[in-house]
């Protein structure tokens, strides 16, 4: 291969890693995807430390199962699928832990959204607080809707890519995105008054 | 359909815009270093061990459902099963009793000859399981039967269980499960007679066998 590794596409890089076990190609792919995956998983799970662990696990899975990637699929959708599955597993584990734990602390279980009564209009306008509120509302949306909303509106992926990642039909993806947005808007009705 | 989605997108324009403008989270600086260290040390931790963990909830939830179904099945089934179990009629029992002790038919003539001799032998005859005091298994409850004599004479005014489907019984004898037929009890004398014959044949056969053995040894 004459091209430098930096100039290679994702698919070319993984092929290089698959064929010649070039660790450098793997490192380039990690560099490219660590931040988008961190962002996606953080928005989905809502915990920075857990999110870092999940993305690390995603990269390890990618390293260990590199041969399970098939060239007809896009690398981005493949890696997003792994990360998404691990994030869902984490949510399931949390739910189980909450069911069996003796001290069921509701504050830990569900993030609280500040009521509009406690926020003055000028505070709501403040970008940082608004972002926090949106994030907390996002975590209250059902995971099936949350995942697609994040992929579409935060990660800027196309419907086709989301359909590949989630394994859903494009129509289902669209309807889920729509429902997710409606749920989110209901939760944030004090910010988005029609 | 797409129109609806695009209309909704217009309505949710502000929300979508805010979602797009959410700050992008970045991986910690030591992310790659930690990852490569894990890979070099082959410290793959949880990502590999998770598969082997036994999940109690996943195991017990389906098994609990199965156990419940089986229990329900056994609770509700016997009432319908009791009626379906075929019971032996006295006539069949009689035939079976004879068949148990029976020998080949060609030896019947021999039996007749030795009948007198056999009657002198002390033979222990096993009692039939359905003697006059005992009721056969799976017999339908007498309380549901109707005594025809009482019914005709009008003495049944207080008798319960005259619903449709009750069994008509001919007199005070316990009703068998023979529906509208009056049960015919096996004749004990005939049974004894047959048994005595069968036993004598058996004895004669044993004698003949022992004689043959003696002859062979000589």
mmCIF file of C-alpha atoms in Angstrom:
data_model
loop_
_atom_site.group_PDB
_atom_site.id
_atom_site.type_symbol
_atom_site.label_atom_id
_atom_site.label_comp_id
_atom_site.label_asym_id
_atom_site.label_seq_id
_atom_site.Cartn_x
_atom_site.Cartn_y
_atom_site.Cartn_z
ATOM 1 C CA UNK A 1 0.000 0.000 0.000
ATOM 2 C CA UNK A 2 1.558 3.311 -1.123
ATOM 3 C CA UNK A 3 -0.769 5.726 0.623
ATOM 4 C CA UNK A 4 0.126 6.860 4.136
ATOM 5 C CA UNK A 5 -2.164 5.462 6.815
ATOM 6 C CA UNK A 6 -3.580 8.870 7.621
ATOM 7 C CA UNK A 7 -4.921 9.173 4.080
ATOM 8 C CA UNK A 8 -6.714 5.842 4.184
ATOM 9 C CA UNK A 9 -10.440 5.516 4.658
ATOM 10 C CA UNK A 10 -11.868 3.654 7.632
ATOM 11 C CA UNK A 11 -12.575 0.600 5.522
ATOM 12 C CA UNK A 12 -9.066 0.595 4.102
ATOM 13 C CA UNK A 13 -7.588 0.919 7.557
ATOM 14 C CA UNK A 14 -9.518 -1.992 8.984
ATOM 15 C CA UNK A 15 -8.627 -4.088 5.963
ATOM 16 C CA UNK A 16 -4.990 -3.298 6.613
ATOM 17 C CA UNK A 17 -5.462 -4.289 10.238
ATOM 18 C CA UNK A 18 -7.269 -7.486 9.270
ATOM 19 C CA UNK A 19 -4.819 -8.557 6.583
ATOM 20 C CA UNK A 20 -1.473 -7.533 8.052
ATOM 21 C CA UNK A 21 -2.375 -7.096 11.714
ATOM 22 C CA UNK A 22 -0.990 -3.534 11.514
ATOM 23 C CA UNK A 23 -1.429 -2.097 14.975
ATOM 24 C CA UNK A 24 -0.900 1.408 13.628
ATOM 25 C CA UNK A 25 -4.007 1.113 11.480
ATOM 26 C CA UNK A 26 -5.939 0.074 14.573
ATOM 27 C CA UNK A 27 -4.577 3.072 16.476
ATOM 28 C CA UNK A 28 -5.684 5.421 13.715
ATOM 29 C CA UNK A 29 -9.181 4.040 13.833
ATOM 30 C CA UNK A 30 -9.235 4.423 17.615
ATOM 31 C CA UNK A 31 -8.139 8.050 17.226
ATOM 32 C CA UNK A 32 -10.880 8.720 14.713
ATOM 33 C CA UNK A 33 -13.715 7.148 16.657
ATOM 34 C CA UNK A 34 -12.921 7.600 20.320
ATOM 35 C CA UNK A 35 -14.496 11.078 20.542
ATOM 36 C CA UNK A 36 -17.680 10.427 18.536
ATOM 37 C CA UNK A 37 -18.238 7.229 20.468
ATOM 38 C CA UNK A 38 -17.588 8.957 23.787
ATOM 39 C CA UNK A 39 -20.160 11.589 22.893
ATOM 40 C CA UNK A 40 -22.720 9.027 21.747
ATOM 41 C CA UNK A 41 -22.320 6.767 24.799
ATOM 42 C CA UNK A 42 -22.275 9.684 27.230
ATOM 43 C CA UNK A 43 -25.527 11.054 25.863
ATOM 44 C CA UNK A 44 -27.017 7.582 26.083
ATOM 45 C CA UNK A 45 -25.786 6.509 29.527
ATOM 46 C CA UNK A 46 -25.198 9.846 31.223
ATOM 47 C CA UNK A 47 -22.146 8.910 33.238
ATOM 48 C CA UNK A 48 -18.682 9.997 32.144
ATOM 49 C CA UNK A 49 -16.680 7.276 33.910
ATOM 50 C CA UNK A 50 -18.987 4.489 32.785
ATOM 51 C CA UNK A 51 -18.944 5.959 29.306
ATOM 52 C CA UNK A 52 -15.113 5.829 29.179
ATOM 53 C CA UNK A 53 -15.205 2.165 30.227
ATOM 54 C CA UNK A 54 -17.792 1.346 27.579
ATOM 55 C CA UNK A 55 -15.784 2.992 24.806
ATOM 56 C CA UNK A 56 -12.648 1.184 25.994
ATOM 57 C CA UNK A 57 -14.557 -2.096 25.899
ATOM 58 C CA UNK A 58 -15.818 -1.219 22.429
ATOM 59 C CA UNK A 59 -12.265 -0.734 21.206
ATOM 60 C CA UNK A 60 -11.144 -3.973 22.834
ATOM 61 C CA UNK A 61 -14.021 -5.832 21.203
ATOM 62 C CA UNK A 62 -13.062 -4.310 17.907
ATOM 63 C CA UNK A 63 -9.461 -5.430 18.446
ATOM 64 C CA UNK A 64 -10.446 -8.980 19.414
ATOM 65 C CA UNK A 65 -13.153 -9.459 16.791
ATOM 66 C CA UNK A 66 -11.649 -7.610 13.868
ATOM 67 C CA UNK A 67 -12.329 -10.557 11.574
ATOM 68 C CA UNK A 68 -16.053 -10.426 12.201
ATOM 69 C CA UNK A 69 -16.191 -7.132 10.306
ATOM 70 C CA UNK A 70 -17.280 -7.629 6.699
ATOM 71 C CA UNK A 71 -16.146 -5.163 4.054
ATOM 72 C CA UNK A 72 -19.659 -4.626 2.625
ATOM 73 C CA UNK A 73 -20.665 -2.706 5.756
ATOM 74 C CA UNK A 74 -19.469 0.720 6.739
ATOM 75 C CA UNK A 75 -16.912 0.653 9.530
ATOM 76 C CA UNK A 76 -18.650 3.514 11.351
ATOM 77 C CA UNK A 77 -21.955 1.645 11.557
ATOM 78 C CA UNK A 78 -20.169 -1.502 12.758
ATOM 79 C CA UNK A 79 -18.344 0.271 15.588
ATOM 80 C CA UNK A 80 -21.453 2.234 16.569
ATOM 81 C CA UNK A 81 -23.381 -1.037 16.778
ATOM 82 C CA UNK A 82 -20.810 -2.491 19.189
ATOM 83 C CA UNK A 83 -20.839 0.632 21.345
ATOM 84 C CA UNK A 84 -24.625 0.811 21.297
ATOM 85 C CA UNK A 85 -24.966 -2.810 22.401
ATOM 86 C CA UNK A 86 -22.512 -2.344 25.247
ATOM 87 C CA UNK A 87 -24.321 0.812 26.356
ATOM 88 C CA UNK A 88 -27.654 -1.052 26.338
ATOM 89 C CA UNK A 89 -26.102 -3.852 28.387
ATOM 90 C CA UNK A 90 -24.949 -1.282 30.904
ATOM 91 C CA UNK A 91 -28.465 0.122 31.195
ATOM 92 C CA UNK A 92 -29.866 -3.380 31.704
ATOM 93 C CA UNK A 93 -27.278 -4.085 34.389
ATOM 94 C CA UNK A 94 -28.208 -0.877 36.153
ATOM 95 C CA UNK A 95 -31.884 -1.734 36.044
ATOM 96 C CA UNK A 96 -31.159 -5.175 37.499
ATOM 97 C CA UNK A 97 -28.995 -3.633 40.180
ATOM 98 C CA UNK A 98 -31.814 -1.262 41.076
ATOM 99 C CA UNK A 99 -34.315 -4.109 41.292
ATOM 100 C CA UNK A 100 -32.154 -6.223 43.622
ATOM 101 C CA UNK A 101 -30.570 -3.442 45.667
ATOM 102 C CA UNK A 102 -31.951 -3.023 49.196
ATOM 103 C CA UNK A 103 -31.320 0.721 49.317
ATOM 104 C CA UNK A 104 -33.261 1.857 46.311
ATOM 105 C CA UNK A 105 -32.153 5.433 46.028
ATOM 106 C CA UNK A 106 -34.414 7.183 43.591
ATOM 107 C CA UNK A 107 -32.047 10.122 43.268
ATOM 108 C CA UNK A 108 -29.402 7.845 41.792
ATOM 109 C CA UNK A 109 -31.821 5.963 39.588
ATOM 110 C CA UNK A 110 -33.379 8.810 37.655
ATOM 111 C CA UNK A 111 -31.878 12.184 37.071
ATOM 112 C CA UNK A 112 -34.175 14.941 38.182
ATOM 113 C CA UNK A 113 -35.165 17.720 35.853
ATOM 114 C CA UNK A 114 -35.432 21.042 37.550
ATOM 115 C CA UNK A 115 -38.924 22.357 37.535
ATOM 116 C CA UNK A 116 -39.482 25.622 35.741
ATOM 117 C CA UNK A 117 -40.613 27.107 39.036
ATOM 118 C CA UNK A 118 -37.099 26.870 40.412
ATOM 119 C CA UNK A 119 -35.421 28.405 37.387
ATOM 120 C CA UNK A 120 -35.664 32.026 36.566
ATOM 121 C CA UNK A 121 -35.950 32.896 32.828
ATOM 122 C CA UNK A 122 -32.485 34.402 32.687
ATOM 123 C CA UNK A 123 -30.981 31.245 34.194
ATOM 124 C CA UNK A 124 -32.818 29.110 31.641
ATOM 125 C CA UNK A 125 -31.304 31.183 28.903
ATOM 126 C CA UNK A 126 -27.890 30.351 30.162
ATOM 127 C CA UNK A 127 -26.468 27.837 27.698
ATOM 128 C CA UNK A 128 -24.692 25.581 30.119
ATOM 129 C CA UNK A 129 -27.674 25.033 32.359
ATOM 130 C CA UNK A 130 -29.886 24.524 29.352
ATOM 131 C CA UNK A 131 -27.558 21.836 28.064
ATOM 132 C CA UNK A 132 -27.634 20.114 31.416
ATOM 133 C CA UNK A 133 -31.397 20.188 31.456
ATOM 134 C CA UNK A 134 -31.549 18.779 27.938
ATOM 135 C CA UNK A 135 -29.142 15.999 28.887
ATOM 136 C CA UNK A 136 -31.195 15.085 31.932
ATOM 137 C CA UNK A 137 -34.382 15.102 29.883
ATOM 138 C CA UNK A 138 -32.693 12.934 27.278
ATOM 139 C CA UNK A 139 -31.949 10.328 29.940
ATOM 140 C CA UNK A 140 -35.645 10.230 30.787
ATOM 141 C CA UNK A 141 -36.641 9.322 27.254
ATOM 142 C CA UNK A 142 -37.165 5.598 26.611
ATOM 143 C CA UNK A 143 -33.860 3.980 25.544
ATOM 144 C CA UNK A 144 -35.289 2.747 22.221
ATOM 145 C CA UNK A 145 -36.162 6.318 21.249
ATOM 146 C CA UNK A 146 -33.176 7.892 22.951
ATOM 147 C CA UNK A 147 -30.676 5.898 20.914
ATOM 148 C CA UNK A 148 -32.063 6.967 17.551
ATOM 149 C CA UNK A 149 -32.531 10.595 18.581
ATOM 150 C CA UNK A 150 -28.898 10.797 19.683
ATOM 151 C CA UNK A 151 -27.665 9.145 16.500
ATOM 152 C CA UNK A 152 -29.736 11.452 14.335
ATOM 153 C CA UNK A 153 -29.716 14.809 16.085
ATOM 154 C CA UNK A 154 -26.478 14.745 18.036
ATOM 155 C CA UNK A 155 -24.252 12.468 15.969
ATOM 156 C CA UNK A 156 -25.677 13.684 12.652
ATOM 157 C CA UNK A 157 -25.955 10.261 11.096
ATOM 158 C CA UNK A 158 -28.234 9.568 8.140
ATOM 159 C CA UNK A 159 -31.412 7.483 8.430
ATOM 160 C CA UNK A 160 -29.738 4.728 6.428
ATOM 161 C CA UNK A 161 -26.783 4.603 8.792
ATOM 162 C CA UNK A 162 -29.070 4.553 11.840
ATOM 163 C CA UNK A 163 -31.086 1.803 10.235
ATOM 164 C CA UNK A 164 -27.908 -0.245 9.770
ATOM 165 C CA UNK A 165 -26.705 0.382 13.324
ATOM 166 C CA UNK A 166 -29.987 -0.457 15.008
ATOM 167 C CA UNK A 167 -31.074 -3.151 12.582
ATOM 168 C CA UNK A 168 -34.439 -1.434 12.118
ATOM 169 C CA UNK A 169 -36.306 -0.496 8.977
ATOM 170 C CA UNK A 170 -35.912 3.111 7.892
ATOM 171 C CA UNK A 171 -39.616 3.770 8.505
ATOM 172 C CA UNK A 172 -39.292 2.494 12.071
ATOM 173 C CA UNK A 173 -36.225 4.633 12.589
ATOM 174 C CA UNK A 174 -38.088 7.718 11.433
ATOM 175 C CA UNK A 175 -41.109 7.056 13.620
ATOM 176 C CA UNK A 176 -38.924 6.330 16.644
ATOM 177 C CA UNK A 177 -36.974 9.534 16.128
ATOM 178 C CA UNK A 178 -40.245 11.423 15.901
ATOM 179 C CA UNK A 179 -41.627 9.833 19.070
ATOM 180 C CA UNK A 180 -38.379 10.436 20.888
ATOM 181 C CA UNK A 181 -38.420 14.088 19.968
ATOM 182 C CA UNK A 182 -42.038 14.413 21.086
ATOM 183 C CA UNK A 183 -41.194 12.823 24.442
ATOM 184 C CA UNK A 184 -38.227 15.116 24.802
ATOM 185 C CA UNK A 185 -40.246 18.170 23.953
ATOM 186 C CA UNK A 186 -42.858 17.213 26.548
ATOM 187 C CA UNK A 187 -40.152 16.877 29.154
ATOM 188 C CA UNK A 188 -38.725 20.238 28.171
ATOM 189 C CA UNK A 189 -42.023 22.021 27.702
ATOM 190 C CA UNK A 190 -40.957 24.827 30.019
ATOM 191 C CA UNK A 191 -38.143 25.648 27.589
ATOM 192 C CA UNK A 192 -39.947 25.051 24.291
ATOM 193 C CA UNK A 193 -43.286 26.784 24.529
ATOM 194 C CA UNK A 194 -45.167 26.616 21.290
ATOM 195 C CA UNK B 1 -45.928 10.030 5.943
ATOM 196 C CA UNK B 2 -42.714 11.873 5.156
ATOM 197 C CA UNK B 3 -44.719 15.100 5.151
ATOM 198 C CA UNK B 4 -45.782 14.481 8.716
ATOM 199 C CA UNK B 5 -42.197 13.894 9.760
ATOM 200 C CA UNK B 6 -41.003 17.063 8.019
ATOM 201 C CA UNK B 7 -43.840 19.049 9.589
ATOM 202 C CA UNK B 8 -42.893 17.686 12.983
ATOM 203 C CA UNK B 9 -39.274 18.576 12.309
ATOM 204 C CA UNK B 10 -40.330 22.143 11.660
ATOM 205 C CA UNK B 11 -42.263 22.185 14.917
ATOM 206 C CA UNK B 12 -39.320 20.720 16.769
ATOM 207 C CA UNK B 13 -36.827 22.922 15.021
ATOM 208 C CA UNK B 14 -35.590 24.574 18.201
ATOM 209 C CA UNK B 15 -35.168 21.287 20.002
ATOM 210 C CA UNK B 16 -33.246 19.744 17.104
ATOM 211 C CA UNK B 17 -31.042 22.806 16.893
ATOM 212 C CA UNK B 18 -30.269 22.636 20.609
ATOM 213 C CA UNK B 19 -29.504 18.946 20.395
ATOM 214 C CA UNK B 20 -27.055 19.586 17.568
ATOM 215 C CA UNK B 21 -25.419 22.348 19.557
ATOM 216 C CA UNK B 22 -24.880 20.226 22.651
ATOM 217 C CA UNK B 23 -21.175 20.292 23.537
ATOM 218 C CA UNK B 24 -19.219 17.358 22.155
ATOM 219 C CA UNK B 25 -17.670 15.228 24.806
ATOM 220 C CA UNK B 26 -14.056 14.217 24.275
ATOM 221 C CA UNK B 27 -12.232 11.125 25.434
ATOM 222 C CA UNK B 28 -9.794 11.581 28.316
ATOM 223 C CA UNK B 29 -6.186 12.225 27.341
ATOM 224 C CA UNK B 30 -4.920 8.925 28.662
ATOM 225 C CA UNK B 31 -7.635 6.985 26.803
ATOM 226 C CA UNK B 32 -5.348 5.541 24.140
ATOM 227 C CA UNK B 33 -2.527 4.874 26.565
ATOM 228 C CA UNK B 34 -4.865 2.911 28.861
ATOM 229 C CA UNK B 35 -6.333 1.036 25.926
ATOM 230 C CA UNK B 36 -2.986 0.029 24.470
ATOM 231 C CA UNK B 37 -1.737 -0.998 27.913
ATOM 232 C CA UNK B 38 -4.788 -3.226 28.324
ATOM 233 C CA UNK B 39 -4.224 -4.775 24.915
ATOM 234 C CA UNK B 40 -0.494 -5.345 25.494
ATOM 235 C CA UNK B 41 -1.129 -6.902 28.907
ATOM 236 C CA UNK B 42 -4.067 -8.835 27.477
ATOM 237 C CA UNK B 43 -6.128 -7.411 30.295
ATOM 238 C CA UNK B 44 -9.476 -7.621 28.584
ATOM 239 C CA UNK B 45 -11.363 -7.720 31.862
ATOM 240 C CA UNK B 46 -15.125 -7.579 31.886
ATOM 241 C CA UNK B 47 -15.719 -7.536 28.165
ATOM 242 C CA UNK B 48 -14.767 -11.218 27.974
ATOM 243 C CA UNK B 49 -15.928 -12.417 31.383
ATOM 244 C CA UNK B 50 -19.482 -11.177 31.061
ATOM 245 C CA UNK B 51 -20.533 -14.024 28.820
ATOM 246 C CA UNK B 52 -19.764 -16.724 31.371
ATOM 247 C CA UNK B 53 -21.831 -15.150 34.146
ATOM 248 C CA UNK B 54 -24.888 -17.145 35.098
ATOM 249 C CA UNK B 55 -28.014 -15.072 35.085
ATOM 250 C CA UNK B 56 -30.432 -16.219 37.795
ATOM 251 C CA UNK B 57 -33.271 -14.041 36.598
ATOM 252 C CA UNK B 58 -33.033 -15.356 33.060
ATOM 253 C CA UNK B 59 -32.964 -18.920 34.352
ATOM 254 C CA UNK B 60 -35.656 -18.788 37.005
ATOM 255 C CA UNK B 61 -38.227 -16.671 35.227
ATOM 256 C CA UNK B 62 -39.002 -19.227 32.488
ATOM 257 C CA UNK B 63 -38.700 -22.200 34.843
ATOM 258 C CA UNK B 64 -41.140 -20.586 37.279
ATOM 259 C CA UNK B 65 -43.623 -20.141 34.441
ATOM 260 C CA UNK B 66 -43.234 -23.787 33.398
ATOM 261 C CA UNK B 67 -43.715 -25.020 36.987
ATOM 262 C CA UNK B 68 -46.839 -22.888 37.362
ATOM 263 C CA UNK B 69 -48.300 -24.254 34.141
ATOM 264 C CA UNK B 70 -47.595 -27.851 35.215
ATOM 265 C CA UNK B 71 -49.186 -27.231 38.627
ATOM 266 C CA UNK B 72 -52.273 -25.696 37.067
ATOM 267 C CA UNK B 73 -52.455 -28.627 34.681
ATOM 268 C CA UNK B 74 -52.458 -31.131 37.557
ATOM 269 C CA UNK B 75 -54.923 -29.101 39.596
ATOM 270 C CA UNK B 76 -57.527 -28.872 36.872
ATOM 271 C CA UNK B 77 -56.997 -32.136 35.004
ATOM 272 C CA UNK B 78 -58.033 -34.918 37.498
ATOM 273 C CA UNK B 79 -61.742 -34.052 37.483
ATOM 274 C CA UNK B 80 -61.957 -34.627 33.763
ATOM 275 C CA UNK B 81 -59.625 -37.633 33.863
ATOM 276 C CA UNK B 82 -61.565 -39.606 36.444
ATOM 277 C CA UNK B 83 -64.435 -40.168 34.068
ATOM 278 C CA UNK B 84 -62.264 -41.155 31.186
ATOM 279 C CA UNK B 85 -60.408 -43.959 32.937
ATOM 280 C CA UNK B 86 -61.899 -47.201 31.660
ATOM 281 C CA UNK B 87 -62.856 -49.525 34.489
ATOM 282 C CA UNK B 88 -63.012 -53.254 34.363
ATOM 283 C CA UNK B 89 -66.470 -54.702 34.258
ATOM 284 C CA UNK B 90 -67.118 -57.750 36.442
ATOM 285 C CA UNK B 91 -67.527 -59.895 33.370
ATOM 286 C CA UNK B 92 -64.042 -58.971 32.179
ATOM 287 C CA UNK B 93 -62.599 -59.576 35.616
ATOM 288 C CA UNK B 94 -64.123 -63.044 35.670
ATOM 289 C CA UNK B 95 -62.614 -63.891 32.325
ATOM 290 C CA UNK B 96 -59.245 -62.592 33.421
ATOM 291 C CA UNK B 97 -59.355 -64.636 36.589
ATOM 292 C CA UNK B 98 -59.885 -67.768 34.571
ATOM 293 C CA UNK B 99 -57.282 -66.813 32.010
ATOM 294 C CA UNK B 100 -54.634 -66.293 34.721
ATOM 295 C CA UNK B 101 -54.733 -69.907 35.680
ATOM 296 C CA UNK B 102 -55.527 -71.312 32.310
ATOM 297 C CA UNK B 103 -53.523 -73.890 30.386
ATOM 298 C CA UNK B 104 -53.637 -74.958 26.777
ATOM 299 C CA UNK B 105 -57.105 -76.057 25.662
ATOM 300 C CA UNK B 106 -55.938 -79.442 24.362
ATOM 301 C CA UNK B 107 -55.426 -80.580 27.939
ATOM 302 C CA UNK B 108 -59.048 -80.086 28.884
ATOM 303 C CA UNK B 109 -59.881 -83.724 28.288
ATOM 304 C CA UNK B 110 -57.168 -84.783 30.639
ATOM 305 C CA UNK B 111 -58.623 -82.454 33.218
ATOM 306 C CA UNK B 112 -61.960 -84.162 33.106
ATOM 307 C CA UNK B 113 -60.399 -87.524 33.837
ATOM 308 C CA UNK B 114 -58.497 -86.313 36.813
ATOM 309 C CA UNK B 115 -61.164 -84.072 38.234
ATOM 310 C CA UNK B 116 -62.079 -86.439 41.015
ATOM 311 C CA UNK B 117 -58.481 -86.874 42.050
ATOM 312 C CA UNK B 118 -57.943 -83.165 42.056
ATOM 313 C CA UNK B 119 -60.911 -82.473 44.246
ATOM 314 C CA UNK B 120 -59.289 -84.594 46.989
ATOM 315 C CA UNK B 121 -56.126 -82.481 46.951
ATOM 316 C CA UNK B 122 -55.946 -79.515 49.203
ATOM 317 C CA UNK B 123 -55.818 -76.524 46.967
ATOM 318 C CA UNK B 124 -55.566 -72.978 48.149
ATOM 319 C CA UNK B 125 -57.700 -70.894 45.877
ATOM 320 C CA UNK B 126 -56.899 -67.230 45.874
ATOM 321 C CA UNK B 127 -59.901 -65.041 46.483
ATOM 322 C CA UNK B 128 -60.990 -62.780 43.705
ATOM 323 C CA UNK B 129 -60.280 -59.161 44.259
ATOM 324 C CA UNK B 130 -63.878 -58.209 43.600
ATOM 325 C CA UNK B 131 -65.558 -60.385 46.198
ATOM 326 C CA UNK B 132 -69.052 -59.461 47.193
ATOM 327 C CA UNK B 133 -67.818 -57.230 50.013
ATOM 328 C CA UNK B 134 -65.347 -55.279 47.917
ATOM 329 C CA UNK B 135 -66.197 -52.818 45.242
ATOM 330 C CA UNK B 136 -64.223 -52.699 42.030
ATOM 331 C CA UNK B 137 -61.874 -49.804 41.463
ATOM 332 C CA UNK B 138 -63.076 -46.742 39.630
ATOM 333 C CA UNK B 139 -66.629 -47.503 40.515
ATOM 334 C CA UNK B 140 -68.994 -44.574 40.168
ATOM 335 C CA UNK B 141 -70.262 -43.216 43.446
ATOM 336 C CA UNK B 142 -73.504 -44.852 44.649
ATOM 337 C CA UNK B 143 -74.845 -41.560 45.852
ATOM 338 C CA UNK B 144 -75.403 -40.610 42.264
ATOM 339 C CA UNK B 145 -77.354 -43.745 41.402
ATOM 340 C CA UNK B 146 -81.111 -44.052 41.294
ATOM 341 C CA UNK B 147 -82.874 -47.006 42.846
ATOM 342 C CA UNK B 148 -85.536 -48.007 40.369
ATOM 343 C CA UNK B 149 -87.714 -49.897 42.903
ATOM 344 C CA UNK B 150 -87.853 -46.889 45.212
ATOM 345 C CA UNK B 151 -88.471 -44.660 42.288
ATOM 346 C CA UNK B 152 -91.465 -46.722 41.150
ATOM 347 C CA UNK B 153 -92.934 -47.090 44.651
ATOM 348 C CA UNK B 154 -92.548 -43.374 45.243
ATOM 349 C CA UNK B 155 -90.138 -43.751 48.151
ATOM 350 C CA UNK B 156 -87.595 -41.578 46.444
ATOM 351 C CA UNK B 157 -89.175 -38.273 47.303
ATOM 352 C CA UNK B 158 -86.166 -37.208 49.388
ATOM 353 C CA UNK B 159 -83.590 -38.850 47.218
ATOM 354 C CA UNK B 160 -81.101 -36.502 45.787
ATOM 355 C CA UNK B 161 -79.111 -36.808 42.651
ATOM 356 C CA UNK B 162 -81.856 -37.360 40.156
ATOM 357 C CA UNK B 163 -80.192 -35.168 37.629
ATOM 358 C CA UNK B 164 -79.919 -36.177 34.071
ATOM 359 C CA UNK B 165 -77.065 -38.566 33.484
ATOM 360 C CA UNK B 166 -77.312 -40.414 36.787
ATOM 361 C CA UNK B 167 -76.929 -44.133 36.666
ATOM 362 C CA UNK B 168 -79.982 -46.304 37.073
ATOM 363 C CA UNK B 169 -79.345 -49.137 39.460
ATOM 364 C CA UNK B 170 -81.414 -52.267 39.811
ATOM 365 C CA UNK B 171 -82.009 -52.580 43.543
ATOM 366 C CA UNK B 172 -79.871 -52.267 46.624
ATOM 367 C CA UNK B 173 -76.730 -53.723 45.125
ATOM 368 C CA UNK B 174 -73.918 -51.263 44.583
ATOM 369 C CA UNK B 175 -73.907 -49.951 41.094
ATOM 370 C CA UNK B 176 -71.078 -50.895 38.830
ATOM 371 C CA UNK B 177 -69.890 -48.603 36.126
ATOM 372 C CA UNK B 178 -71.999 -50.445 33.634
ATOM 373 C CA UNK B 179 -74.381 -47.633 32.991
ATOM 374 C CA UNK B 180 -77.901 -48.965 32.436
ATOM 375 C CA UNK B 181 -76.930 -52.639 32.518
ATOM 376 C CA UNK B 182 -77.346 -54.676 35.645
ATOM 377 C CA UNK B 183 -74.007 -56.141 36.603
ATOM 378 C CA UNK B 184 -73.636 -59.919 36.501
ATOM 379 C CA UNK B 185 -71.563 -61.331 39.328
ATOM 380 C CA UNK B 186 -69.292 -64.285 38.552
ATOM 381 C CA UNK B 187 -70.580 -67.653 39.809
ATOM 382 C CA UNK B 188 -68.224 -68.801 42.552
ATOM 383 C CA UNK B 189 -69.010 -72.492 42.100
ATOM 384 C CA UNK B 190 -68.133 -72.377 38.429
ATOM 385 C CA UNK B 191 -64.939 -70.551 39.202
ATOM 386 C CA UNK B 192 -63.933 -73.122 41.833
ATOM 387 C CA UNK B 193 -64.688 -75.922 39.457
ATOM 388 C CA UNK B 194 -62.501 -74.429 36.720
ATOM 389 C CA UNK B 195 -59.688 -73.719 39.125
ATOM 390 C CA UNK B 196 -59.712 -77.237 40.498
ATOM 391 C CA UNK B 197 -59.426 -78.581 36.974
ATOM 392 C CA UNK B 198 -56.575 -76.283 36.079
ATOM 393 C CA UNK B 199 -54.675 -77.122 39.253
ATOM 394 C CA UNK B 200 -55.032 -80.859 38.718
ATOM 395 C CA UNK B 201 -53.695 -80.529 35.190
ATOM 396 C CA UNK B 202 -50.727 -78.617 36.494
ATOM 397 C CA UNK B 203 -49.998 -81.305 39.062
ATOM 398 C CA UNK B 204 -50.230 -84.050 36.514
ATOM 399 C CA UNK B 205 -47.897 -82.137 34.283
ATOM 400 C CA UNK B 206 -45.366 -81.840 37.067
ATOM 401 C CA UNK B 207 -45.574 -85.557 37.746
ATOM 402 C CA UNK B 208 -45.048 -86.359 34.077
ATOM 403 C CA UNK B 209 -42.042 -84.046 33.955
ATOM 404 C CA UNK B 210 -40.443 -85.643 36.991
ATOM 405 C CA UNK B 211 -40.985 -89.124 35.508
ATOM 406 C CA UNK B 212 -39.318 -88.023 32.284
ATOM 407 C CA UNK B 213 -36.352 -86.735 34.223
ATOM 408 C CA UNK B 214 -36.018 -90.029 36.097
ATOM 409 C CA UNK B 215 -36.156 -91.951 32.833
ATOM 410 C CA UNK B 216 -33.491 -89.764 31.302
ATOM 411 C CA UNK B 217 -31.127 -90.232 34.216
ATOM 412 C CA UNK B 218 -31.475 -94.026 33.953
#
